[in-house]
Amino acid sequence: MTEPILEIQDLSFSYEAGGGEIFSHLNLRVEEGEFLLVKGPSGMGKSTLLRLICRLQQPRTGIIRYQGREITLIAPSVLRSSISFVAQIPKMTDASVRDNLLLPFSFAVNKAKTAPSDESLELMLRNFYLESVSLSQSAMKLSIGQMQRLAIMRAILLNPDILLLDEPTSALDPESAGMVFSLIERLNIDEGKTLITVTHSDYAPKLPRAAIYRLHERTLHREER
Amino acid sequence: MNQIIDISNWQLLLGLLFILLAQVSSFVFHLGLNRDIAIGTLRTFAQLFLMGFVLTYILQSDRALLVVGVFLVMVVSAIFIIKGRVAEKQVSYLLPTFLTMLVSYFATAMFVSGLIIGSSPWWEPRYFLPAGGMVIGNSMSALAISLERFFRDLRQQRDQIEMQLSLGAGYREASAEIFRNAVRAGMIPSINAMMGVGLVFIPGMMSGQILAGIDPMIAIRYQIVVMLMLVGATTLSSVTIMLLIRKRCFGSGEELLLTSS
């Protein structure tokens, strides 16, 4: 049996010490190249699960391992450039599309990575259904659907091993939502990217390596397909 | 000509006419300041008379420990004033703020009194205590401004910070702009004071020296030292404190601990 890219063991979490638990003894195993969809109603802690994986929050008890190593032993910035988290509401800085896309390359941990050229950024914009967007225009003027795709593109530029997507379509109209789902499916099929997406929508991916989990009673249950 | 005119008790009470003016205005225009004006006036009289007695005693003393003790009381009072102005519950900032204020203000006052003015010993109370008092008073306001702004901006820009953290930024990188703005906000008043001094206003210490019959050319030298000292003390204390406090705002995973509530 190969080593999972991500493993969660006996995870428990509550917002306050001694407070009501959001997760209790939660276990999860994610193989490289898998497409994980975590479903469940809003407010159950789906987003918190993703935030725990990239250490934007800390568990009360339990262990999370990335490539066999406990994530608490990895420098947070190194971990987050390998496990990229895209928030539910995409955030841009008040600058051009180009500056927003290249922002991660200004951080010390990513300095060794080569920043993409304008040509490759433009090509990617087309692949992300953003052909009408120019690199020099202000990112703040984009629609929420365009920002969401740009945020995913920005995370992908760092070539992370795992992409965590928090409700990527919750603020989008059906057409934009369809674009985002088709995009993330392609990232999984074409590039073999490991994805963990949480959603409360009825989306059901038709992918060979998709696994659907439901968050219920403070733990994850795998759904049979 | 250089004889200093004493202010008698009756003349001092005449000064209360200014307070009467403020009280009447507050009453007529419903400013709601009557209680604060009354308490402020009483405190001004009580605190300054107390300080007068203490200073009279200390200026005649030759005990360094006593001078340092008074300085310590001034810093402790300043930290309570900052606590009243910066309402922060999630991050404990008081102890690092107190220690930084104590060390940086002490070093500044010591440098000015012992080295620039050249008093001997360095803790000579008539130089060390006024220098320390001015540093504490001015820098305390700068710190309160910086801290308040830092905590507020971290909360307001939480999503922006988390976005950058998610893309591999360290906590220093993700909060760099907020850090800069907070330190700048604290430093700007003392820099602006250097722009206006001598043109827009005659500073308190210089006015005091001139009233006491000191040659204005000597008084301005003291004032220049004070202006430079305030910029230095503000920079030293606010940069140090913000560096210490920033670390406390982030957890072991460099996650932002401040929540929006």
Short mmCIF file of C-alpha atoms in Angstrom, two decimals:
data_model
loop_
_atom_site.label_atom_id
_atom_site.label_comp_id
_atom_site.label_asym_id
_atom_site.label_seq_id
_atom_site.Cartn_x
_atom_site.Cartn_y
_atom_site.Cartn_z
CA MET A 1 0.00 0.00 0.00
CA THR A 2 1.50 3.35 -1.04
CA GLU A 3 1.88 6.23 1.39
CA PRO A 4 -1.06 8.63 1.21
CA ILE A 5 -0.28 12.23 0.26
CA LEU A 6 -2.47 13.36 3.15
CA GLU A 7 -3.64 11.53 6.21
CA ILE A 8 -5.79 12.66 9.10
CA GLN A 9 -5.86 10.57 12.28
CA ASP A 10 -8.26 10.92 15.16
CA LEU A 11 -8.82 14.63 14.63
CA SER A 12 -10.93 16.57 17.11
CA PHE A 13 -11.66 20.25 16.98
CA SER A 14 -13.72 22.79 18.87
CA TYR A 15 -13.53 26.56 18.62
CA GLU A 16 -13.04 26.99 22.35
CA ALA A 17 -11.34 24.71 24.84
CA GLY A 18 -14.05 22.57 26.38
CA GLY A 19 -16.63 23.90 23.88
CA GLY A 20 -18.86 21.88 21.56
CA GLU A 21 -16.83 19.74 19.17
CA ILE A 22 -17.04 20.36 15.42
CA PHE A 23 -15.08 17.19 14.67
CA SER A 24 -14.61 14.18 16.84
CA HIS A 25 -12.15 11.36 16.05
CA LEU A 26 -12.21 12.17 12.34
CA ASN A 27 -10.05 10.04 10.03
CA LEU A 28 -9.24 10.54 6.36
CA ARG A 29 -6.78 9.15 3.84
CA VAL A 30 -6.13 10.92 0.54
CA GLU A 31 -4.07 9.30 -2.22
CA GLU A 32 -2.08 11.37 -4.68
CA GLY A 33 -4.20 12.39 -7.69
CA GLU A 34 -7.52 11.85 -5.91
CA PHE A 35 -10.45 14.22 -6.28
CA LEU A 36 -12.18 14.49 -2.95
CA LEU A 37 -15.53 16.12 -2.58
CA VAL A 38 -16.70 16.84 0.96
CA LYS A 39 -20.40 17.51 1.23
CA GLY A 40 -22.68 18.59 4.00
CA PRO A 41 -24.95 21.44 5.02
CA SER A 42 -23.53 24.88 5.79
CA GLY A 43 -22.16 25.43 9.27
CA MET A 44 -21.06 21.81 9.82
CA GLY A 45 -17.34 22.67 9.70
CA LYS A 46 -16.44 21.78 6.11
CA SER A 47 -14.40 24.95 5.69
CA THR A 48 -12.76 24.40 9.07
CA LEU A 49 -11.56 20.98 7.88
CA LEU A 50 -9.68 22.62 4.97
CA ARG A 51 -8.31 25.34 7.24
CA LEU A 52 -6.98 22.70 9.64
CA ILE A 53 -5.20 20.91 6.79
CA CYS A 54 -3.26 24.06 5.87
CA ARG A 55 -2.85 25.18 9.50
CA LEU A 56 -4.95 28.32 9.30
CA GLN A 57 -6.47 26.76 12.42
CA GLN A 58 -5.05 24.30 14.92
CA PRO A 59 -6.72 21.03 16.00
CA ARG A 60 -7.34 20.28 19.68
CA THR A 61 -6.15 16.71 19.28
CA GLY A 62 -5.19 14.39 16.42
CA ILE A 63 -2.53 14.25 13.76
CA ILE A 64 -2.45 15.48 10.18
CA ARG A 65 0.35 14.15 7.96
CA TYR A 66 1.44 15.45 4.58
CA GLN A 67 3.67 13.06 2.64
CA GLY A 68 4.14 11.07 5.84
CA ARG A 69 5.29 14.05 7.93
CA GLU A 70 3.29 15.69 10.65
CA ILE A 71 2.30 19.11 9.38
CA THR A 72 3.30 20.73 12.67
CA LEU A 73 6.89 19.80 11.84
CA ILE A 74 6.80 21.64 8.50
CA ALA A 75 7.36 25.42 8.34
CA PRO A 76 3.89 26.95 7.81
CA SER A 77 4.90 28.90 4.70
CA VAL A 78 6.50 25.78 3.14
CA LEU A 79 3.38 23.75 3.91
CA ARG A 80 1.07 26.38 2.42
CA SER A 81 3.02 26.69 -0.79
CA SER A 82 2.60 22.90 -1.20
CA ILE A 83 -1.01 22.75 0.00
CA SER A 84 -2.79 25.78 -1.43
CA PHE A 85 -6.08 26.94 0.04
CA VAL A 86 -8.55 29.01 -1.98
CA ALA A 87 -11.14 30.73 0.24
CA GLN A 88 -14.87 30.81 -0.40
CA ILE A 89 -14.84 34.54 -1.10
CA PRO A 90 -11.90 35.18 -3.42
CA LYS A 91 -9.61 37.99 -2.27
CA MET A 92 -7.58 40.20 -4.60
CA THR A 93 -5.23 43.04 -3.76
CA ASP A 94 -5.94 46.48 -5.20
CA ALA A 95 -3.61 45.99 -8.17
CA SER A 96 -3.60 44.67 -11.72
CA VAL A 97 -4.51 41.11 -12.69
CA ARG A 98 -0.81 40.49 -13.44
CA ASP A 99 0.34 41.77 -10.03
CA ASN A 100 -2.26 39.61 -8.32
CA LEU A 101 -1.19 36.51 -10.20
CA LEU A 102 2.48 37.14 -9.47
CA LEU A 103 1.92 38.10 -5.81
CA PRO A 104 2.89 34.64 -4.43
CA PHE A 105 6.26 34.84 -6.19
CA SER A 106 7.16 37.87 -4.05
CA PHE A 107 7.09 35.72 -0.89
CA ALA A 108 10.42 34.38 0.38
CA VAL A 109 9.33 30.74 0.30
CA ASN A 110 8.46 30.94 -3.42
CA LYS A 111 11.52 32.93 -4.52
CA ALA A 112 13.16 29.83 -6.04
CA LYS A 113 10.13 29.22 -8.25
CA THR A 114 10.18 30.83 -11.67
CA ALA A 115 7.48 33.44 -12.19
CA PRO A 116 5.54 32.79 -15.41
CA SER A 117 5.90 35.09 -18.42
CA ASP A 118 3.06 37.26 -19.72
CA GLU A 119 2.59 34.81 -22.62
CA SER A 120 2.05 31.84 -20.37
CA LEU A 121 -0.24 33.86 -18.08
CA GLU A 122 -2.35 34.87 -21.07
CA LEU A 123 -2.54 31.26 -22.22
CA MET A 124 -3.65 30.21 -18.75
CA LEU A 125 -6.26 32.96 -18.62
CA ARG A 126 -7.80 31.42 -21.77
CA ASN A 127 -7.73 27.95 -20.21
CA PHE A 128 -9.48 29.35 -17.16
CA TYR A 129 -12.28 30.86 -19.31
CA LEU A 130 -10.88 34.33 -18.72
CA GLU A 131 -10.00 35.26 -22.30
CA SER A 132 -11.79 38.63 -21.94
CA VAL A 133 -9.56 39.61 -19.01
CA SER A 134 -6.33 41.51 -19.67
CA LEU A 135 -3.26 41.28 -17.44
CA SER A 136 -3.06 45.04 -16.99
CA GLN A 137 -6.64 45.66 -15.88
CA SER A 138 -7.56 46.11 -12.22
CA ALA A 139 -8.40 42.84 -10.50
CA MET A 140 -10.86 44.64 -8.25
CA LYS A 141 -13.13 45.34 -11.21
CA LEU A 142 -13.64 41.66 -12.09
CA SER A 143 -16.91 39.87 -11.38
CA ILE A 144 -16.97 37.48 -8.43
CA GLY A 145 -17.00 34.51 -10.83
CA GLN A 146 -13.94 35.83 -12.66
CA MET A 147 -12.19 36.50 -9.35
CA GLN A 148 -12.90 32.95 -8.22
CA ARG A 149 -11.26 31.50 -11.35
CA LEU A 150 -8.36 33.96 -11.02
CA ALA A 151 -7.87 32.91 -7.38
CA ILE A 152 -7.71 29.24 -8.41
CA MET A 153 -5.30 30.12 -11.22
CA ARG A 154 -3.09 32.07 -8.79
CA ALA A 155 -2.93 29.06 -6.47
CA ILE A 156 -2.16 26.68 -9.36
CA LEU A 157 0.74 28.87 -10.56
CA LEU A 158 2.70 27.75 -7.49
CA ASN A 159 2.24 24.15 -8.64
CA PRO A 160 1.02 22.91 -5.24
CA ASP A 161 0.69 19.19 -4.55
CA ILE A 162 -2.78 19.60 -3.08
CA LEU A 163 -5.40 22.22 -3.84
CA LEU A 164 -8.02 22.95 -1.18
CA LEU A 165 -11.13 24.66 -2.50
CA ASP A 166 -13.66 26.08 -0.07
CA GLU A 167 -17.14 26.27 -1.61
CA PRO A 168 -15.70 27.52 -4.91
CA THR A 169 -19.12 28.06 -6.50
CA SER A 170 -21.27 29.28 -3.61
CA ALA A 171 -21.30 32.89 -4.80
CA LEU A 172 -21.59 32.09 -8.51
CA ASP A 173 -24.42 31.90 -11.03
CA PRO A 174 -25.00 28.43 -12.59
CA GLU A 175 -22.97 29.25 -15.72
CA SER A 176 -19.91 30.44 -13.77
CA ALA A 177 -20.29 27.52 -11.36
CA GLY A 178 -20.27 25.11 -14.31
CA MET A 179 -17.06 26.72 -15.57
CA VAL A 180 -15.34 26.35 -12.20
CA PHE A 181 -16.35 22.69 -11.81
CA SER A 182 -15.23 21.87 -15.35
CA LEU A 183 -11.95 23.66 -14.63
CA ILE A 184 -11.16 21.76 -11.46
CA GLU A 185 -12.10 18.46 -13.10
CA ARG A 186 -9.59 19.20 -15.86
CA LEU A 187 -6.91 20.03 -13.27
CA ASN A 188 -7.47 16.58 -11.81
CA ILE A 189 -7.64 14.64 -15.09
CA ASP A 190 -5.04 16.50 -17.18
CA GLU A 191 -2.51 17.42 -14.52
CA GLY A 192 -3.21 14.72 -11.95
CA LYS A 193 -3.65 17.37 -9.25
CA THR A 194 -4.92 16.22 -5.86
CA LEU A 195 -8.00 18.25 -5.00
CA ILE A 196 -10.13 18.52 -1.91
CA THR A 197 -13.27 20.54 -2.52
CA VAL A 198 -15.99 21.25 -0.01
CA THR A 199 -19.45 22.13 -1.23
CA HIS A 200 -23.05 22.09 -0.11
CA SER A 201 -24.26 21.93 -3.73
CA ASP A 202 -25.49 18.78 -5.52
CA TYR A 203 -22.45 18.63 -7.76
CA ALA A 204 -21.42 15.05 -8.50
CA PRO A 205 -18.11 14.71 -10.37
CA LYS A 206 -17.87 12.00 -13.01
CA LEU A 207 -14.21 11.35 -12.59
CA PRO A 208 -12.40 8.01 -12.30
CA ARG A 209 -10.58 9.05 -9.11
CA ALA A 210 -13.36 10.95 -7.40
CA ALA A 211 -14.43 10.13 -3.86
CA ILE A 212 -17.38 11.74 -2.15
CA TYR A 213 -17.55 12.16 1.61
CA ARG A 214 -20.36 13.48 3.72
CA LEU A 215 -19.72 15.34 6.96
CA HIS A 216 -22.21 13.96 9.43
CA GLU A 217 -22.20 13.73 13.21
CA ARG A 218 -18.76 15.32 13.50
CA THR A 219 -16.98 12.87 11.25
CA LEU A 220 -16.62 11.95 7.57
CA HIS A 221 -18.57 9.13 5.90
CA ARG A 222 -17.65 7.92 2.44
CA GLU A 223 -20.53 7.72 0.02
CA GLU A 224 -20.84 4.76 -2.30
CA ARG A 225 -21.09 5.79 -5.94
CA MET B 1 14.38 91.86 35.62
CA ASN B 2 14.98 88.16 35.93
CA GLN B 3 12.91 88.00 39.11
CA ILE B 4 10.26 85.28 38.67
CA ILE B 5 6.75 86.42 39.51
CA ASP B 6 5.07 83.98 41.86
CA ILE B 7 1.43 83.03 41.24
CA SER B 8 -0.53 83.42 44.46
CA ASN B 9 -3.41 81.13 45.43
CA TRP B 10 -5.94 83.81 44.55
CA GLN B 11 -4.36 84.35 41.15
CA LEU B 12 -4.40 80.61 40.61
CA LEU B 13 -8.12 80.49 41.36
CA LEU B 14 -8.62 83.29 38.85
CA GLY B 15 -7.49 80.75 36.26
CA LEU B 16 -10.65 78.80 37.03
CA LEU B 17 -12.54 81.37 34.97
CA PHE B 18 -11.34 79.42 31.92
CA ILE B 19 -12.97 76.31 33.37
CA LEU B 20 -16.13 78.24 34.13
CA LEU B 21 -16.26 79.25 30.47
CA ALA B 22 -15.94 75.59 29.41
CA GLN B 23 -18.57 74.44 31.94
CA VAL B 24 -21.08 77.08 30.83
CA SER B 25 -20.51 76.19 27.16
CA SER B 26 -20.97 72.48 27.91
CA PHE B 27 -24.19 73.26 29.79
CA VAL B 28 -25.65 75.64 27.20
CA PHE B 29 -24.79 73.51 24.18
CA HIS B 30 -25.48 70.13 25.86
CA LEU B 31 -21.93 68.93 25.20
CA GLY B 32 -22.14 66.44 28.06
CA LEU B 33 -18.66 67.38 29.25
CA ASN B 34 -19.46 68.96 32.62
CA ARG B 35 -18.45 65.92 34.68
CA ASP B 36 -15.23 65.35 32.71
CA ILE B 37 -14.24 69.02 32.94
CA ALA B 38 -14.84 68.99 36.72
CA ILE B 39 -12.86 65.79 37.26
CA GLY B 40 -10.12 66.94 34.89
CA THR B 41 -9.77 70.23 36.78
CA LEU B 42 -9.62 68.53 40.16
CA ARG B 43 -7.06 66.01 38.89
CA THR B 44 -4.93 68.77 37.36
CA PHE B 45 -4.77 70.58 40.70
CA ALA B 46 -4.27 67.44 42.80
CA GLN B 47 -1.76 65.67 40.56
CA LEU B 48 0.37 68.72 39.90
CA PHE B 49 0.45 69.83 43.54
CA LEU B 50 1.43 66.29 44.49
CA MET B 51 4.11 66.31 41.83
CA GLY B 52 5.31 69.69 43.08
CA PHE B 53 5.79 68.33 46.61
CA VAL B 54 7.46 65.17 45.31
CA LEU B 55 9.77 67.08 42.99
CA THR B 56 10.72 69.57 45.69
CA TYR B 57 11.79 66.63 47.81
CA ILE B 58 13.48 64.68 45.05
CA LEU B 59 15.37 67.62 43.54
CA GLN B 60 17.10 68.02 46.87
CA SER B 61 17.81 64.34 47.16
CA ASP B 62 20.97 62.60 46.08
CA ARG B 63 19.59 59.08 45.88
CA ALA B 64 19.56 57.49 42.42
CA LEU B 65 17.12 54.82 43.56
CA LEU B 66 14.52 57.44 44.45
CA VAL B 67 14.83 59.10 41.02
CA VAL B 68 14.55 55.75 39.25
CA GLY B 69 11.55 54.90 41.46
CA VAL B 70 9.73 58.05 40.36
CA PHE B 71 10.53 57.20 36.74
CA LEU B 72 9.09 53.72 37.27
CA VAL B 73 5.85 55.18 38.68
CA MET B 74 5.56 57.41 35.60
CA VAL B 75 5.91 54.41 33.23
CA VAL B 76 3.39 52.37 35.25
CA SER B 77 0.91 55.27 35.05
CA ALA B 78 1.50 55.47 31.29
CA ILE B 79 0.74 51.79 30.78
CA PHE B 80 -2.59 52.22 32.58
CA ILE B 81 -3.47 55.12 30.29
CA ILE B 82 -2.60 52.99 27.22
CA LYS B 83 -4.71 50.15 28.63
CA GLY B 84 -7.65 52.53 28.83
CA ARG B 85 -7.22 53.62 25.22
CA VAL B 86 -6.47 50.29 23.53
CA ALA B 87 -9.38 47.93 24.08
CA GLU B 88 -7.80 44.63 23.04
CA LYS B 89 -8.95 41.42 24.69
CA GLN B 90 -7.54 38.61 22.53
CA VAL B 91 -3.85 39.46 22.55
CA SER B 92 -2.03 40.22 25.80
CA TYR B 93 0.05 43.25 24.93
CA LEU B 94 0.51 44.99 28.28
CA LEU B 95 3.59 43.20 29.63
CA PRO B 96 5.75 43.51 26.47
CA THR B 97 4.58 47.11 26.09
CA PHE B 98 5.48 47.93 29.69
CA LEU B 99 8.93 46.31 29.47
CA THR B 100 9.76 47.99 26.16
CA MET B 101 8.63 51.37 27.45
CA LEU B 102 10.68 50.96 30.59
CA VAL B 103 13.89 49.97 28.79
CA SER B 104 13.67 52.29 25.78
CA TYR B 105 12.52 55.38 27.70
CA PHE B 106 15.07 54.82 30.41
CA ALA B 107 17.84 54.48 27.82
CA THR B 108 16.68 57.63 26.00
CA ALA B 109 16.39 59.73 29.16
CA MET B 110 19.78 58.47 30.34
CA PHE B 111 21.39 59.27 26.99
CA VAL B 112 19.93 62.78 26.89
CA SER B 113 20.59 63.66 30.50
CA GLY B 114 24.00 62.04 30.89
CA LEU B 115 25.51 62.40 27.45
CA ILE B 116 23.89 65.25 25.50
CA ILE B 117 23.21 67.59 28.43
CA GLY B 118 26.18 66.10 30.28
CA SER B 119 24.72 66.25 33.77
CA SER B 120 26.67 64.58 36.50
CA PRO B 121 25.58 62.15 37.78
CA TRP B 122 23.44 61.02 34.80
CA TRP B 123 20.38 60.66 37.02
CA GLU B 124 20.56 64.27 38.27
CA PRO B 125 16.82 64.67 38.91
CA ARG B 126 16.36 68.17 37.44
CA TYR B 127 17.49 66.87 34.03
CA PHE B 128 16.66 63.17 34.10
CA LEU B 129 13.05 63.43 35.30
CA PRO B 130 11.84 66.18 32.93
CA ALA B 131 13.51 64.36 30.01
CA GLY B 132 11.92 61.07 31.07
CA GLY B 133 8.55 62.72 31.63
CA MET B 134 8.48 64.29 28.18
CA VAL B 135 9.54 61.02 26.53
CA ILE B 136 6.88 59.02 28.38
CA GLY B 137 4.11 61.54 27.78
CA ASN B 138 4.67 61.93 24.06
CA SER B 139 5.66 58.39 23.21
CA MET B 140 2.75 56.96 25.17
CA SER B 141 0.29 58.65 22.81
CA ALA B 142 2.25 57.39 19.80
CA LEU B 143 2.14 53.85 21.13
CA ALA B 144 -1.58 53.97 21.81
CA ILE B 145 -2.17 55.20 18.24
CA SER B 146 0.08 52.48 16.75
CA LEU B 147 -1.36 49.63 18.80
CA GLU B 148 -4.96 50.63 18.23
CA ARG B 149 -4.42 50.92 14.49
CA PHE B 150 -2.47 47.65 14.29
CA PHE B 151 -5.16 45.59 16.03
CA ARG B 152 -7.95 47.28 14.06
CA ASP B 153 -6.28 46.76 10.67
CA LEU B 154 -5.40 43.13 11.40
CA ARG B 155 -9.07 42.45 12.14
CA GLN B 156 -10.43 44.43 9.22
CA GLN B 157 -7.99 42.90 6.74
CA ARG B 158 -8.16 39.37 8.06
CA ASP B 159 -9.25 37.92 4.69
CA GLN B 160 -6.39 39.64 2.86
CA ILE B 161 -3.88 38.34 5.40
CA GLU B 162 -5.22 34.79 5.16
CA MET B 163 -5.14 34.97 1.37
CA GLN B 164 -1.45 35.79 1.49
CA LEU B 165 -0.72 33.19 4.16
CA SER B 166 -2.50 30.60 1.98
CA LEU B 167 -0.13 31.41 -0.87
CA GLY B 168 2.99 30.83 1.21
CA ALA B 169 3.54 34.22 2.83
CA GLY B 170 5.13 34.20 6.28
CA TYR B 171 3.28 36.11 9.00
CA ARG B 172 5.75 38.99 8.65
CA GLU B 173 5.14 39.24 4.92
CA ALA B 174 1.37 38.96 5.27
CA SER B 175 1.24 41.75 7.85
CA ALA B 176 4.06 43.94 6.48
CA GLU B 177 1.85 46.74 5.20
CA ILE B 178 -0.32 46.84 8.32
CA PHE B 179 2.83 46.90 10.46
CA ARG B 180 4.29 49.79 8.44
CA ASN B 181 1.08 51.82 8.58
CA ALA B 182 0.72 51.33 12.33
CA VAL B 183 4.30 52.39 13.11
CA ARG B 184 4.00 55.36 10.73
CA ALA B 185 0.75 56.50 12.36
CA GLY B 186 2.50 56.62 15.72
CA MET B 187 5.61 58.41 14.43
CA ILE B 188 3.96 61.06 12.28
CA PRO B 189 2.83 63.37 15.16
CA SER B 190 6.38 63.72 16.51
CA ILE B 191 7.75 64.33 12.99
CA ASN B 192 5.01 66.90 12.31
CA ALA B 193 5.87 68.59 15.59
CA MET B 194 9.39 69.17 14.23
CA MET B 195 7.87 70.90 11.20
CA GLY B 196 5.76 73.33 13.20
CA VAL B 197 7.99 74.02 16.18
CA GLY B 198 9.05 77.66 16.50
CA LEU B 199 6.66 78.68 13.71
CA VAL B 200 3.24 77.45 14.74
CA PHE B 201 3.86 77.01 18.45
CA ILE B 202 6.35 77.68 21.22
CA PRO B 203 6.82 74.36 22.98
CA GLY B 204 5.93 73.96 26.64
CA MET B 205 9.39 73.33 27.97
CA MET B 206 10.92 76.26 26.12
CA SER B 207 8.11 78.55 27.26
CA GLY B 208 8.74 77.39 30.80
CA GLN B 209 12.44 78.12 30.60
CA ILE B 210 11.84 81.56 29.08
CA LEU B 211 9.27 82.36 31.79
CA ALA B 212 11.88 81.32 34.35
CA GLY B 213 14.27 83.89 32.90
CA ILE B 214 16.60 81.59 30.90
CA ASP B 215 18.31 83.03 27.81
CA PRO B 216 16.16 82.03 24.79
CA MET B 217 19.31 80.86 22.96
CA ILE B 218 19.89 78.30 25.70
CA ALA B 219 16.20 77.40 25.83
CA ILE B 220 16.10 76.59 22.11
CA ARG B 221 19.05 74.24 22.44
CA TYR B 222 17.19 72.29 25.11
CA GLN B 223 14.10 72.31 22.94
CA ILE B 224 15.99 71.00 19.90
CA VAL B 225 17.34 68.14 21.99
CA VAL B 226 13.81 67.41 23.23
CA MET B 227 12.35 67.35 19.70
CA LEU B 228 15.06 64.97 18.47
CA MET B 229 14.73 62.84 21.58
CA LEU B 230 10.98 62.45 21.10
CA VAL B 231 11.39 61.22 17.51
CA GLY B 232 14.08 58.75 18.62
CA ALA B 233 12.14 57.46 21.61
CA THR B 234 8.94 57.10 19.61
CA THR B 235 10.73 55.17 16.87
CA LEU B 236 12.60 52.90 19.25
CA SER B 237 9.60 52.06 21.39
CA SER B 238 6.97 51.71 18.68
CA VAL B 239 9.11 49.55 16.36
CA THR B 240 10.16 47.27 19.24
CA ILE B 241 6.66 46.96 20.65
CA MET B 242 5.05 46.32 17.28
CA LEU B 243 7.60 43.59 16.53
CA LEU B 244 6.85 41.89 19.85
CA ILE B 245 3.09 42.30 19.61
CA ARG B 246 2.89 41.18 15.98
CA LYS B 247 4.39 37.83 16.95
CA ARG B 248 1.67 37.41 19.57
CA CYS B 249 -1.09 38.02 17.03
CA PHE B 250 -0.16 34.85 15.15
CA GLY B 251 -0.23 31.27 16.41
CA SER B 252 2.21 28.39 16.13
CA GLY B 253 1.07 27.73 12.54
CA GLU B 254 1.51 31.45 11.75
CA GLU B 255 -2.28 31.66 11.65
CA LEU B 256 -3.93 34.96 12.57
CA LEU B 257 -5.35 34.66 16.07
CA LEU B 258 -7.44 37.83 16.07
CA THR B 259 -11.03 37.19 15.17
CA SER B 260 -13.45 39.83 13.99
CA SER B 261 -15.66 39.75 17.10
#
